[in-house]
JSON list of C-alpha atoms in Angstrom, two decimals:
[
{"chain": "A", "resi": 5, "resn": "GLN", "atom": "CA", "xyz": [-0.17, -0.03, -0.20]},
{"chain": "A", "resi": 6, "resn": "GLN", "atom": "CA", "xyz": [1.11, 4.22, -0.61]},
{"chain": "A", "resi": 7, "resn": "LYS", "atom": "CA", "xyz": [3.02, 5.61, 1.55]},
{"chain": "A", "resi": 8, "resn": "VAL", "atom": "CA", "xyz": [3.67, 8.07, 1.99]},
{"chain": "A", "resi": 9, "resn": "GLN", "atom": "CA", "xyz": [6.28, 10.25, 4.87]},
{"chain": "A", "resi": 10, "resn": "GLN", "atom": "CA", "xyz": [7.15, 13.14, 6.57]},
{"chain": "A", "resi": 11, "resn": "SER", "atom": "CA", "xyz": [9.48, 15.19, 8.48]},
{"chain": "A", "resi": 12, "resn": "PRO", "atom": "CA", "xyz": [10.11, 16.66, 10.30]},
{"chain": "A", "resi": 13, "resn": "GLU", "atom": "CA", "xyz": [7.11, 15.14, 13.22]},
{"chain": "A", "resi": 14, "resn": "SER", "atom": "CA", "xyz": [7.32, 18.85, 14.76]},
{"chain": "A", "resi": 15, "resn": "LEU", "atom": "CA", "xyz": [8.91, 22.04, 13.96]},
{"chain": "A", "resi": 16, "resn": "ILE", "atom": "CA", "xyz": [9.66, 25.14, 15.53]},
{"chain": "A", "resi": 17, "resn": "VAL", "atom": "CA", "xyz": [10.41, 28.04, 14.59]},
{"chain": "A", "resi": 18, "resn": "PRO", "atom": "CA", "xyz": [10.98, 32.01, 14.76]},
{"chain": "A", "resi": 19, "resn": "GLU", "atom": "CA", "xyz": [8.70, 34.67, 13.32]},
{"chain": "A", "resi": 20, "resn": "GLY", "atom": "CA", "xyz": [9.66, 36.33, 10.78]},
{"chain": "A", "resi": 21, "resn": "GLY", "atom": "CA", "xyz": [12.27, 32.43, 9.50]},
{"chain": "A", "resi": 22, "resn": "MET", "atom": "CA", "xyz": [11.98, 29.84, 7.43]},
{"chain": "A", "resi": 23, "resn": "ALA", "atom": "CA", "xyz": [10.12, 26.77, 7.35]},
{"chain": "A", "resi": 24, "resn": "SER", "atom": "CA", "xyz": [10.79, 23.22, 5.78]},
{"chain": "A", "resi": 25, "resn": "LEU", "atom": "CA", "xyz": [9.67, 20.53, 5.60]},
{"chain": "A", "resi": 26, "resn": "ASN", "atom": "CA", "xyz": [9.83, 16.78, 3.76]},
{"chain": "A", "resi": 27, "resn": "CYS", "atom": "CA", "xyz": [7.21, 14.36, 2.37]},
{"chain": "A", "resi": 28, "resn": "THR", "atom": "CA", "xyz": [8.78, 11.26, 0.49]},
{"chain": "A", "resi": 29, "resn": "SER", "atom": "CA", "xyz": [6.23, 9.09, -1.34]},
{"chain": "A", "resi": 30, "resn": "SER", "atom": "CA", "xyz": [7.79, 4.84, -1.93]},
{"chain": "A", "resi": 31, "resn": "ASP", "atom": "CA", "xyz": [4.78, 3.61, -4.39]},
{"chain": "A", "resi": 32, "resn": "ARG", "atom": "CA", "xyz": [6.41, 4.58, -8.11]},
{"chain": "A", "resi": 33, "resn": "ASN", "atom": "CA", "xyz": [2.90, 5.02, -9.99]},
{"chain": "A", "resi": 34, "resn": "VAL", "atom": "CA", "xyz": [2.68, 8.85, -7.38]},
{"chain": "A", "resi": 35, "resn": "ASP", "atom": "CA", "xyz": [1.83, 11.68, -10.17]},
{"chain": "A", "resi": 36, "resn": "TYR", "atom": "CA", "xyz": [0.64, 14.09, -7.60]},
{"chain": "A", "resi": 37, "resn": "PHE", "atom": "CA", "xyz": [1.12, 15.43, -4.54]},
{"chain": "A", "resi": 38, "resn": "TRP", "atom": "CA", "xyz": [-0.91, 18.50, -2.80]},
{"chain": "A", "resi": 39, "resn": "TRP", "atom": "CA", "xyz": [-0.14, 19.46, 0.52]},
{"chain": "A", "resi": 40, "resn": "TYR", "atom": "CA", "xyz": [-2.89, 20.82, 3.06]},
{"chain": "A", "resi": 41, "resn": "ARG", "atom": "CA", "xyz": [-3.14, 23.04, 6.34]},
{"chain": "A", "resi": 42, "resn": "GLN", "atom": "CA", "xyz": [-4.78, 21.98, 8.98]},
{"chain": "A", "resi": 43, "resn": "HIS", "atom": "CA", "xyz": [-5.21, 24.25, 12.34]},
{"chain": "A", "resi": 44, "resn": "SER", "atom": "CA", "xyz": [-6.02, 22.73, 15.50]},
{"chain": "A", "resi": 45, "resn": "GLY", "atom": "CA", "xyz": [-9.72, 21.47, 15.65]},
{"chain": "A", "resi": 46, "resn": "LYS", "atom": "CA", "xyz": [-9.95, 22.50, 11.64]},
{"chain": "A", "resi": 47, "resn": "SER", "atom": "CA", "xyz": [-11.17, 20.98, 8.39]},
{"chain": "A", "resi": 48, "resn": "PRO", "atom": "CA", "xyz": [-7.86, 20.57, 6.56]},
{"chain": "A", "resi": 49, "resn": "LYS", "atom": "CA", "xyz": [-7.64, 23.16, 4.20]},
{"chain": "A", "resi": 50, "resn": "MET", "atom": "CA", "xyz": [-5.74, 23.13, 0.38]},
{"chain": "A", "resi": 51, "resn": "LEU", "atom": "CA", "xyz": [-3.02, 25.26, 0.01]},
{"chain": "A", "resi": 52, "resn": "MET", "atom": "CA", "xyz": [-0.86, 24.13, -3.41]},
{"chain": "A", "resi": 53, "resn": "SER", "atom": "CA", "xyz": [-0.40, 21.19, -5.47]},
{"chain": "A", "resi": 54, "resn": "ILE", "atom": "CA", "xyz": [2.32, 19.59, -7.05]},
{"chain": "A", "resi": 55, "resn": "PHE", "atom": "CA", "xyz": [2.64, 17.49, -10.08]},
{"chain": "A", "resi": 56, "resn": "SER", "atom": "CA", "xyz": [5.94, 18.57, -12.94]},
{"chain": "A", "resi": 57, "resn": "ASN", "atom": "CA", "xyz": [9.74, 18.48, -11.50]},
{"chain": "A", "resi": 58, "resn": "GLY", "atom": "CA", "xyz": [10.76, 22.42, -10.33]},
{"chain": "A", "resi": 59, "resn": "GLU", "atom": "CA", "xyz": [9.54, 24.40, -8.38]},
{"chain": "A", "resi": 60, "resn": "LYS", "atom": "CA", "xyz": [6.22, 26.27, -8.13]},
{"chain": "A", "resi": 61, "resn": "GLU", "atom": "CA", "xyz": [5.79, 29.73, -5.64]},
{"chain": "A", "resi": 62, "resn": "GLU", "atom": "CA", "xyz": [2.70, 31.56, -4.40]},
{"chain": "A", "resi": 63, "resn": "GLY", "atom": "CA", "xyz": [2.96, 34.16, -1.83]},
{"chain": "A", "resi": 64, "resn": "ARG", "atom": "CA", "xyz": [5.41, 32.90, 1.11]},
{"chain": "A", "resi": 65, "resn": "PHE", "atom": "CA", "xyz": [4.82, 29.64, -0.18]},
{"chain": "A", "resi": 66, "resn": "THR", "atom": "CA", "xyz": [7.09, 27.88, -2.04]},
{"chain": "A", "resi": 67, "resn": "VAL", "atom": "CA", "xyz": [7.11, 23.80, -3.47]},
{"chain": "A", "resi": 68, "resn": "HIS", "atom": "CA", "xyz": [9.51, 22.07, -4.79]},
{"chain": "A", "resi": 69, "resn": "LEU", "atom": "CA", "xyz": [9.13, 18.00, -6.23]},
{"chain": "A", "resi": 70, "resn": "ASN", "atom": "CA", "xyz": [12.09, 15.95, -6.88]},
{"chain": "A", "resi": 71, "resn": "LYS", "atom": "CA", "xyz": [9.41, 13.16, -9.97]},
{"chain": "A", "resi": 72, "resn": "ALA", "atom": "CA", "xyz": [12.31, 10.99, -9.83]},
{"chain": "A", "resi": 73, "resn": "SER", "atom": "CA", "xyz": [13.27, 10.46, -5.66]},
{"chain": "A", "resi": 74, "resn": "LEU", "atom": "CA", "xyz": [9.23, 11.01, -5.32]},
{"chain": "A", "resi": 75, "resn": "HIS", "atom": "CA", "xyz": [9.87, 13.90, -2.59]},
{"chain": "A", "resi": 76, "resn": "THR", "atom": "CA", "xyz": [8.12, 16.72, -2.87]},
{"chain": "A", "resi": 77, "resn": "SER", "atom": "CA", "xyz": [9.16, 19.62, 0.25]},
{"chain": "A", "resi": 78, "resn": "LEU", "atom": "CA", "xyz": [6.77, 23.06, 1.48]},
{"chain": "A", "resi": 79, "resn": "HIS", "atom": "CA", "xyz": [9.30, 26.45, 2.43]},
{"chain": "A", "resi": 80, "resn": "ILE", "atom": "CA", "xyz": [7.21, 28.81, 4.57]},
{"chain": "A", "resi": 81, "resn": "ARG", "atom": "CA", "xyz": [8.99, 32.05, 4.65]},
{"chain": "A", "resi": 82, "resn": "ASP", "atom": "CA", "xyz": [8.87, 34.94, 6.96]},
{"chain": "A", "resi": 83, "resn": "SER", "atom": "CA", "xyz": [6.53, 32.38, 9.21]},
{"chain": "A", "resi": 84, "resn": "GLN", "atom": "CA", "xyz": [3.87, 34.35, 10.92]},
{"chain": "A", "resi": 85, "resn": "PRO", "atom": "CA", "xyz": [2.48, 32.59, 14.50]},
{"chain": "A", "resi": 86, "resn": "SER", "atom": "CA", "xyz": [-1.38, 32.86, 12.37]},
{"chain": "A", "resi": 87, "resn": "ASP", "atom": "CA", "xyz": [1.60, 29.25, 10.49]},
{"chain": "A", "resi": 88, "resn": "SER", "atom": "CA", "xyz": [1.17, 27.39, 13.67]},
{"chain": "A", "resi": 89, "resn": "ALA", "atom": "CA", "xyz": [-1.12, 24.22, 12.47]},
{"chain": "A", "resi": 90, "resn": "LEU", "atom": "CA", "xyz": [-0.50, 21.00, 10.53]},
{"chain": "A", "resi": 91, "resn": "TYR", "atom": "CA", "xyz": [1.00, 20.87, 7.64]},
{"chain": "A", "resi": 92, "resn": "LEU", "atom": "CA", "xyz": [-1.19, 17.76, 5.79]},
{"chain": "A", "resi": 93, "resn": "CYS", "atom": "CA", "xyz": [0.64, 16.12, 2.71]},
{"chain": "A", "resi": 94, "resn": "ALA", "atom": "CA", "xyz": [-0.71, 13.73, -0.03]},
{"chain": "A", "resi": 95, "resn": "ALA", "atom": "CA", "xyz": [-0.09, 11.80, -2.55]},
{"chain": "A", "resi": 96, "resn": "SER", "atom": "CA", "xyz": [-2.06, 10.23, -6.13]},
{"chain": "A", "resi": 97, "resn": "ALA", "atom": "CA", "xyz": [-1.06, 7.55, -7.65]},
{"chain": "A", "resi": 98, "resn": "SER", "atom": "CA", "xyz": [-2.13, 7.02, -12.17]},
{"chain": "A", "resi": 99, "resn": "ASN", "atom": "CA", "xyz": [-3.42, 3.41, -10.68]},
{"chain": "A", "resi": 100, "resn": "MET", "atom": "CA", "xyz": [-5.41, 4.27, -7.39]},
{"chain": "A", "resi": 101, "resn": "GLY", "atom": "CA", "xyz": [-8.65, 6.35, -8.64]},
{"chain": "A", "resi": 102, "resn": "TYR", "atom": "CA", "xyz": [-9.58, 9.92, -7.17]},
{"chain": "A", "resi": 103, "resn": "LYS", "atom": "CA", "xyz": [-7.84, 9.36, -3.83]},
{"chain": "A", "resi": 104, "resn": "LEU", "atom": "CA", "xyz": [-5.19, 10.42, -1.63]},
{"chain": "A", "resi": 105, "resn": "THR", "atom": "CA", "xyz": [-3.07, 9.39, 0.31]},
{"chain": "A", "resi": 106, "resn": "PHE", "atom": "CA", "xyz": [-1.94, 11.24, 3.81]},
{"chain": "A", "resi": 107, "resn": "GLY", "atom": "CA", "xyz": [1.28, 11.41, 5.11]},
{"chain": "A", "resi": 108, "resn": "THR", "atom": "CA", "xyz": [1.19, 11.59, 9.46]},
{"chain": "A", "resi": 109, "resn": "GLY", "atom": "CA", "xyz": [1.87, 15.31, 9.06]},
{"chain": "A", "resi": 110, "resn": "THR", "atom": "CA", "xyz": [4.47, 17.87, 10.15]},
{"chain": "A", "resi": 111, "resn": "SER", "atom": "CA", "xyz": [2.97, 20.20, 13.48]},
{"chain": "A", "resi": 112, "resn": "LEU", "atom": "CA", "xyz": [4.93, 23.15, 12.58]},
{"chain": "A", "resi": 113, "resn": "LEU", "atom": "CA", "xyz": [4.50, 26.01, 15.51]},
{"chain": "A", "resi": 114, "resn": "VAL", "atom": "CA", "xyz": [5.77, 29.33, 15.06]},
{"chain": "A", "resi": 115, "resn": "ASP", "atom": "CA", "xyz": [7.22, 31.37, 18.28]},
{"chain": "A", "resi": 116, "resn": "PRO", "atom": "CA", "xyz": [6.73, 34.66, 18.20]},
{"chain": "B", "resi": 6, "resn": "ASP", "atom": "CA", "xyz": [-21.66, 30.40, 3.72]},
{"chain": "B", "resi": 7, "resn": "PRO", "atom": "CA", "xyz": [-20.47, 26.55, 4.68]},
{"chain": "B", "resi": 8, "resn": "LYS", "atom": "CA", "xyz": [-20.15, 24.92, 1.57]},
{"chain": "B", "resi": 9, "resn": "ILE", "atom": "CA", "xyz": [-19.37, 21.31, 2.87]},
{"chain": "B", "resi": 10, "resn": "ILE", "atom": "CA", "xyz": [-22.29, 20.82, 5.75]},
{"chain": "B", "resi": 11, "resn": "GLN", "atom": "CA", "xyz": [-21.76, 17.35, 8.12]},
{"chain": "B", "resi": 12, "resn": "LYS", "atom": "CA", "xyz": [-24.21, 17.09, 11.15]},
{"chain": "B", "resi": 13, "resn": "PRO", "atom": "CA", "xyz": [-23.48, 16.57, 13.92]},
{"chain": "B", "resi": 14, "resn": "LYS", "atom": "CA", "xyz": [-20.30, 18.39, 15.13]},
{"chain": "B", "resi": 15, "resn": "TYR", "atom": "CA", "xyz": [-19.80, 16.53, 18.03]},
{"chain": "B", "resi": 16, "resn": "LEU", "atom": "CA", "xyz": [-21.62, 12.71, 18.88]},
{"chain": "B", "resi": 17, "resn": "VAL", "atom": "CA", "xyz": [-21.06, 10.54, 22.05]},
{"chain": "B", "resi": 18, "resn": "ALA", "atom": "CA", "xyz": [-22.02, 7.10, 21.57]},
{"chain": "B", "resi": 19, "resn": "VAL", "atom": "CA", "xyz": [-22.54, 4.22, 24.01]},
{"chain": "B", "resi": 20, "resn": "THR", "atom": "CA", "xyz": [-21.39, 0.75, 22.59]},
{"chain": "B", "resi": 21, "resn": "GLY", "atom": "CA", "xyz": [-22.78, -0.95, 20.78]},
{"chain": "B", "resi": 22, "resn": "SER", "atom": "CA", "xyz": [-24.69, 1.65, 19.36]},
{"chain": "B", "resi": 23, "resn": "GLU", "atom": "CA", "xyz": [-25.53, 2.63, 15.65]},
{"chain": "B", "resi": 24, "resn": "LYS", "atom": "CA", "xyz": [-25.10, 6.31, 14.43]},
{"chain": "B", "resi": 25, "resn": "ILE", "atom": "CA", "xyz": [-25.78, 8.17, 11.35]},
{"chain": "B", "resi": 26, "resn": "LEU", "atom": "CA", "xyz": [-22.98, 11.05, 9.98]},
{"chain": "B", "resi": 27, "resn": "ILE", "atom": "CA", "xyz": [-24.54, 13.63, 7.76]},
{"chain": "B", "resi": 28, "resn": "CYS", "atom": "CA", "xyz": [-22.69, 15.17, 4.21]},
{"chain": "B", "resi": 29, "resn": "GLU", "atom": "CA", "xyz": [-23.79, 17.33, 2.37]},
{"chain": "B", "resi": 30, "resn": "GLN", "atom": "CA", "xyz": [-21.97, 19.62, -0.59]},
{"chain": "B", "resi": 31, "resn": "TYR", "atom": "CA", "xyz": [-22.84, 22.31, -2.32]},
{"chain": "B", "resi": 32, "resn": "LEU", "atom": "CA", "xyz": [-19.76, 22.70, -4.46]},
{"chain": "B", "resi": 33, "resn": "GLY", "atom": "CA", "xyz": [-21.75, 21.49, -7.87]},
{"chain": "B", "resi": 34, "resn": "HIS", "atom": "CA", "xyz": [-19.15, 18.26, -6.93]},
{"chain": "B", "resi": 35, "resn": "ASN", "atom": "CA", "xyz": [-19.24, 14.64, -8.53]},
{"chain": "B", "resi": 36, "resn": "ALA", "atom": "CA", "xyz": [-17.39, 12.93, -6.44]},
{"chain": "B", "resi": 37, "resn": "MET", "atom": "CA", "xyz": [-17.55, 12.88, -2.73]},
{"chain": "B", "resi": 38, "resn": "TYR", "atom": "CA", "xyz": [-14.78, 10.63, 0.11]},
{"chain": "B", "resi": 39, "resn": "TRP", "atom": "CA", "xyz": [-15.44, 9.93, 3.73]},
{"chain": "B", "resi": 40, "resn": "TYR", "atom": "CA", "xyz": [-11.96, 10.27, 5.51]},
{"chain": "B", "resi": 41, "resn": "ARG", "atom": "CA", "xyz": [-11.09, 9.37, 8.76]},
{"chain": "B", "resi": 42, "resn": "GLN", "atom": "CA", "xyz": [-8.88, 11.06, 11.02]},
{"chain": "B", "resi": 43, "resn": "SER", "atom": "CA", "xyz": [-8.13, 9.76, 15.37]},
{"chain": "B", "resi": 44, "resn": "ALA", "atom": "CA", "xyz": [-5.31, 10.62, 17.30]},
{"chain": "B", "resi": 45, "resn": "LYS", "atom": "CA", "xyz": [-1.09, 10.06, 15.42]},
{"chain": "B", "resi": 46, "resn": "LYS", "atom": "CA", "xyz": [-2.26, 8.49, 13.12]},
{"chain": "B", "resi": 47, "resn": "PRO", "atom": "CA", "xyz": [-2.86, 9.79, 9.09]},
{"chain": "B", "resi": 48, "resn": "LEU", "atom": "CA", "xyz": [-6.34, 11.87, 7.46]},
{"chain": "B", "resi": 49, "resn": "GLU", "atom": "CA", "xyz": [-6.93, 7.93, 6.30]},
{"chain": "B", "resi": 50, "resn": "PHE", "atom": "CA", "xyz": [-8.83, 7.24, 3.64]},
{"chain": "B", "resi": 51, "resn": "MET", "atom": "CA", "xyz": [-12.80, 4.69, 3.93]},
{"chain": "B", "resi": 52, "resn": "PHE", "atom": "CA", "xyz": [-14.68, 5.66, 0.94]},
{"chain": "B", "resi": 53, "resn": "SER", "atom": "CA", "xyz": [-14.50, 7.32, -2.63]},
{"chain": "B", "resi": 54, "resn": "TYR", "atom": "CA", "xyz": [-18.28, 7.66, -4.36]},
{"chain": "B", "resi": 55, "resn": "SER", "atom": "CA", "xyz": [-18.28, 8.86, -7.96]},
{"chain": "B", "resi": 56, "resn": "TYR", "atom": "CA", "xyz": [-22.14, 10.42, -9.32]},
{"chain": "B", "resi": 57, "resn": "GLN", "atom": "CA", "xyz": [-23.76, 8.43, -6.18]},
{"chain": "B", "resi": 58, "resn": "LYS", "atom": "CA", "xyz": [-21.91, 4.73, -6.39]},
{"chain": "B", "resi": 59, "resn": "LEU", "atom": "CA", "xyz": [-19.25, 3.32, -4.61]},
{"chain": "B", "resi": 60, "resn": "MET", "atom": "CA", "xyz": [-15.43, 3.96, -6.39]},
{"chain": "B", "resi": 61, "resn": "ASP", "atom": "CA", "xyz": [-12.99, 2.40, -4.12]},
{"chain": "B", "resi": 62, "resn": "ASN", "atom": "CA", "xyz": [-13.42, 1.54, -0.37]},
{"chain": "B", "resi": 63, "resn": "GLN", "atom": "CA", "xyz": [-10.92, 1.07, 1.99]},
{"chain": "B", "resi": 64, "resn": "THR", "atom": "CA", "xyz": [-12.51, -0.14, 5.27]},
{"chain": "B", "resi": 65, "resn": "ALA", "atom": "CA", "xyz": [-11.91, -3.59, 6.04]},
{"chain": "B", "resi": 66, "resn": "SER", "atom": "CA", "xyz": [-15.58, -3.60, 8.35]},
{"chain": "B", "resi": 67, "resn": "SER", "atom": "CA", "xyz": [-18.94, -3.17, 7.34]},
{"chain": "B", "resi": 68, "resn": "ARG", "atom": "CA", "xyz": [-20.03, -2.24, 9.98]},
{"chain": "B", "resi": 69, "resn": "PHE", "atom": "CA", "xyz": [-19.29, 1.30, 8.17]},
{"chain": "B", "resi": 70, "resn": "GLN", "atom": "CA", "xyz": [-21.85, 1.67, 5.08]},
{"chain": "B", "resi": 71, "resn": "PRO", "atom": "CA", "xyz": [-22.11, 4.58, 3.29]},
{"chain": "B", "resi": 72, "resn": "GLN", "atom": "CA", "xyz": [-25.54, 5.84, 1.96]},
{"chain": "B", "resi": 73, "resn": "SER", "atom": "CA", "xyz": [-25.31, 8.53, -1.44]},
{"chain": "B", "resi": 74, "resn": "SER", "atom": "CA", "xyz": [-29.02, 9.26, -1.79]},
{"chain": "B", "resi": 75, "resn": "LYS", "atom": "CA", "xyz": [-28.58, 12.17, -3.53]},
{"chain": "B", "resi": 76, "resn": "LYS", "atom": "CA", "xyz": [-25.33, 13.45, -5.85]},
{"chain": "B", "resi": 77, "resn": "ASN", "atom": "CA", "xyz": [-24.88, 15.43, -3.24]},
{"chain": "B", "resi": 78, "resn": "HIS", "atom": "CA", "xyz": [-25.37, 13.86, -0.38]},
{"chain": "B", "resi": 79, "resn": "LEU", "atom": "CA", "xyz": [-23.01, 11.42, 1.54]},
{"chain": "B", "resi": 80, "resn": "ASP", "atom": "CA", "xyz": [-24.28, 9.57, 4.76]},
{"chain": "B", "resi": 81, "resn": "LEU", "atom": "CA", "xyz": [-21.78, 7.35, 6.89]},
{"chain": "B", "resi": 82, "resn": "GLN", "atom": "CA", "xyz": [-23.98, 4.84, 8.66]},
{"chain": "B", "resi": 83, "resn": "ILE", "atom": "CA", "xyz": [-22.02, 3.88, 11.65]},
{"chain": "B", "resi": 84, "resn": "THR", "atom": "CA", "xyz": [-23.16, -0.29, 12.84]},
{"chain": "B", "resi": 85, "resn": "ALA", "atom": "CA", "xyz": [-22.06, -2.00, 16.74]},
{"chain": "B", "resi": 86, "resn": "LEU", "atom": "CA", "xyz": [-19.97, 1.13, 17.52]},
{"chain": "B", "resi": 87, "resn": "LYS", "atom": "CA", "xyz": [-16.70, 0.22, 18.96]},
{"chain": "B", "resi": 88, "resn": "PRO", "atom": "CA", "xyz": [-14.27, 2.33, 21.57]},
{"chain": "B", "resi": 89, "resn": "ASP", "atom": "CA", "xyz": [-11.33, 2.12, 18.44]},
{"chain": "B", "resi": 90, "resn": "ASP", "atom": "CA", "xyz": [-14.28, 4.25, 16.05]},
{"chain": "B", "resi": 91, "resn": "SER", "atom": "CA", "xyz": [-13.36, 7.26, 18.30]},
{"chain": "B", "resi": 92, "resn": "ALA", "atom": "CA", "xyz": [-12.81, 9.88, 15.97]},
{"chain": "B", "resi": 93, "resn": "THR", "atom": "CA", "xyz": [-13.39, 13.05, 13.33]},
{"chain": "B", "resi": 94, "resn": "TYR", "atom": "CA", "xyz": [-14.72, 11.96, 10.29]},
{"chain": "B", "resi": 95, "resn": "PHE", "atom": "CA", "xyz": [-14.35, 13.90, 7.37]},
{"chain": "B", "resi": 96, "resn": "CYS", "atom": "CA", "xyz": [-16.26, 14.30, 4.34]},
{"chain": "B", "resi": 97, "resn": "ALA", "atom": "CA", "xyz": [-15.01, 15.30, 1.39]},
{"chain": "B", "resi": 98, "resn": "SER", "atom": "CA", "xyz": [-15.37, 15.79, -2.00]},
{"chain": "B", "resi": 99, "resn": "SER", "atom": "CA", "xyz": [-14.12, 16.68, -5.47]},
{"chain": "B", "resi": 100, "resn": "GLN", "atom": "CA", "xyz": [-14.69, 17.39, -9.30]},
{"chain": "B", "resi": 101, "resn": "GLU", "atom": "CA", "xyz": [-14.55, 13.76, -11.02]},
{"chain": "B", "resi": 102, "resn": "GLY", "atom": "CA", "xyz": [-11.84, 13.21, -12.39]},
{"chain": "B", "resi": 103, "resn": "LYS", "atom": "CA", "xyz": [-8.16, 12.69, -11.20]},
{"chain": "B", "resi": 104, "resn": "ASN", "atom": "CA", "xyz": [-5.98, 15.05, -9.99]},
{"chain": "B", "resi": 105, "resn": "SER", "atom": "CA", "xyz": [-9.65, 17.45, -8.40]},
{"chain": "B", "resi": 106, "resn": "ASP", "atom": "CA", "xyz": [-8.85, 19.54, -5.08]},
{"chain": "B", "resi": 107, "resn": "TYR", "atom": "CA", "xyz": [-10.44, 18.55, -2.91]},
{"chain": "B", "resi": 108, "resn": "THR", "atom": "CA", "xyz": [-12.54, 20.17, -0.93]},
{"chain": "B", "resi": 109, "resn": "PHE", "atom": "CA", "xyz": [-13.58, 18.49, 2.79]},
{"chain": "B", "resi": 110, "resn": "GLY", "atom": "CA", "xyz": [-15.91, 19.20, 5.80]},
{"chain": "B", "resi": 111, "resn": "SER", "atom": "CA", "xyz": [-15.63, 20.12, 9.18]},
{"chain": "B", "resi": 112, "resn": "GLY", "atom": "CA", "xyz": [-15.96, 17.10, 10.64]},
{"chain": "B", "resi": 113, "resn": "THR", "atom": "CA", "xyz": [-18.27, 14.82, 13.55]},
{"chain": "B", "resi": 114, "resn": "ARG", "atom": "CA", "xyz": [-16.71, 14.35, 15.91]},
{"chain": "B", "resi": 115, "resn": "LEU", "atom": "CA", "xyz": [-17.37, 10.78, 17.63]},
{"chain": "B", "resi": 116, "resn": "LEU", "atom": "CA", "xyz": [-16.62, 9.62, 21.11]},
{"chain": "B", "resi": 117, "resn": "VAL", "atom": "CA", "xyz": [-17.42, 5.87, 22.13]},
{"chain": "B", "resi": 118, "resn": "ILE", "atom": "CA", "xyz": [-17.78, 4.88, 25.55]}
]
C-alpha cells in the first residue's frame, strides 16, 4: 500500500523565519502531490499542489518536486504565528483513482 | 456559508449502538469521500463515490456503510460502535477526475464510550 512519509514530525521556527517541510512517497505510480494545512480543531485546507518537476511559488509558500525521488518539500518564508498548524502532504497515483493518501503531518509552531 | 455541511459536529455514542453521520455538499462536485482522522494516525481514506456509485472502499469492516440518497449527499452509517471508532470523520468532495482538489467538511467528532 502506498505510503507517504513526512519529516520532521514537529518543527519550531521563530516568527519571520523559514520553515521547511519534507514529504516522500514510496509508490512509483504517484504522479501528483498536495499540501494541506490543518489548524487545531479545523478541517484540512488545500495550500498548493504540484505534479511537474521543479518549483511553484504562491506568496510566502514555495513547493518543490523531484519526480525521480518522489520527494516534495514545502517552504514557508517570513513565517507568522498564524502559520502554526499541522501540515499534511497527500499524494495520488495513476492507478488509484481519485483517492488521496495522506502522511501523518508536520506540526509547525511559529514562535512569536 | 459552509460549502460542505456535516452533522452533527459532535457525537457521543454508547458501545454497540448505531449512528449516522450526515454530509451534504453544495459545490456541484460529483465525487464525494469519507476520511477518518484519529490521534497520531494519518488522515485515513475510507470510501469514494462518483455519481452516487461506490468507486473505492478501503474500510475493512462492514460496520461502516456509506449511503448516497442524492448526488450531493453521502452519509455514513456506523453499526455496532466500538471505542476504537472514536475519531473525527471528515467528508470531502471534488470534481470527478484525477488530480482534482478536495474540499473538506468541518468534520464530525465521534466519541464512543
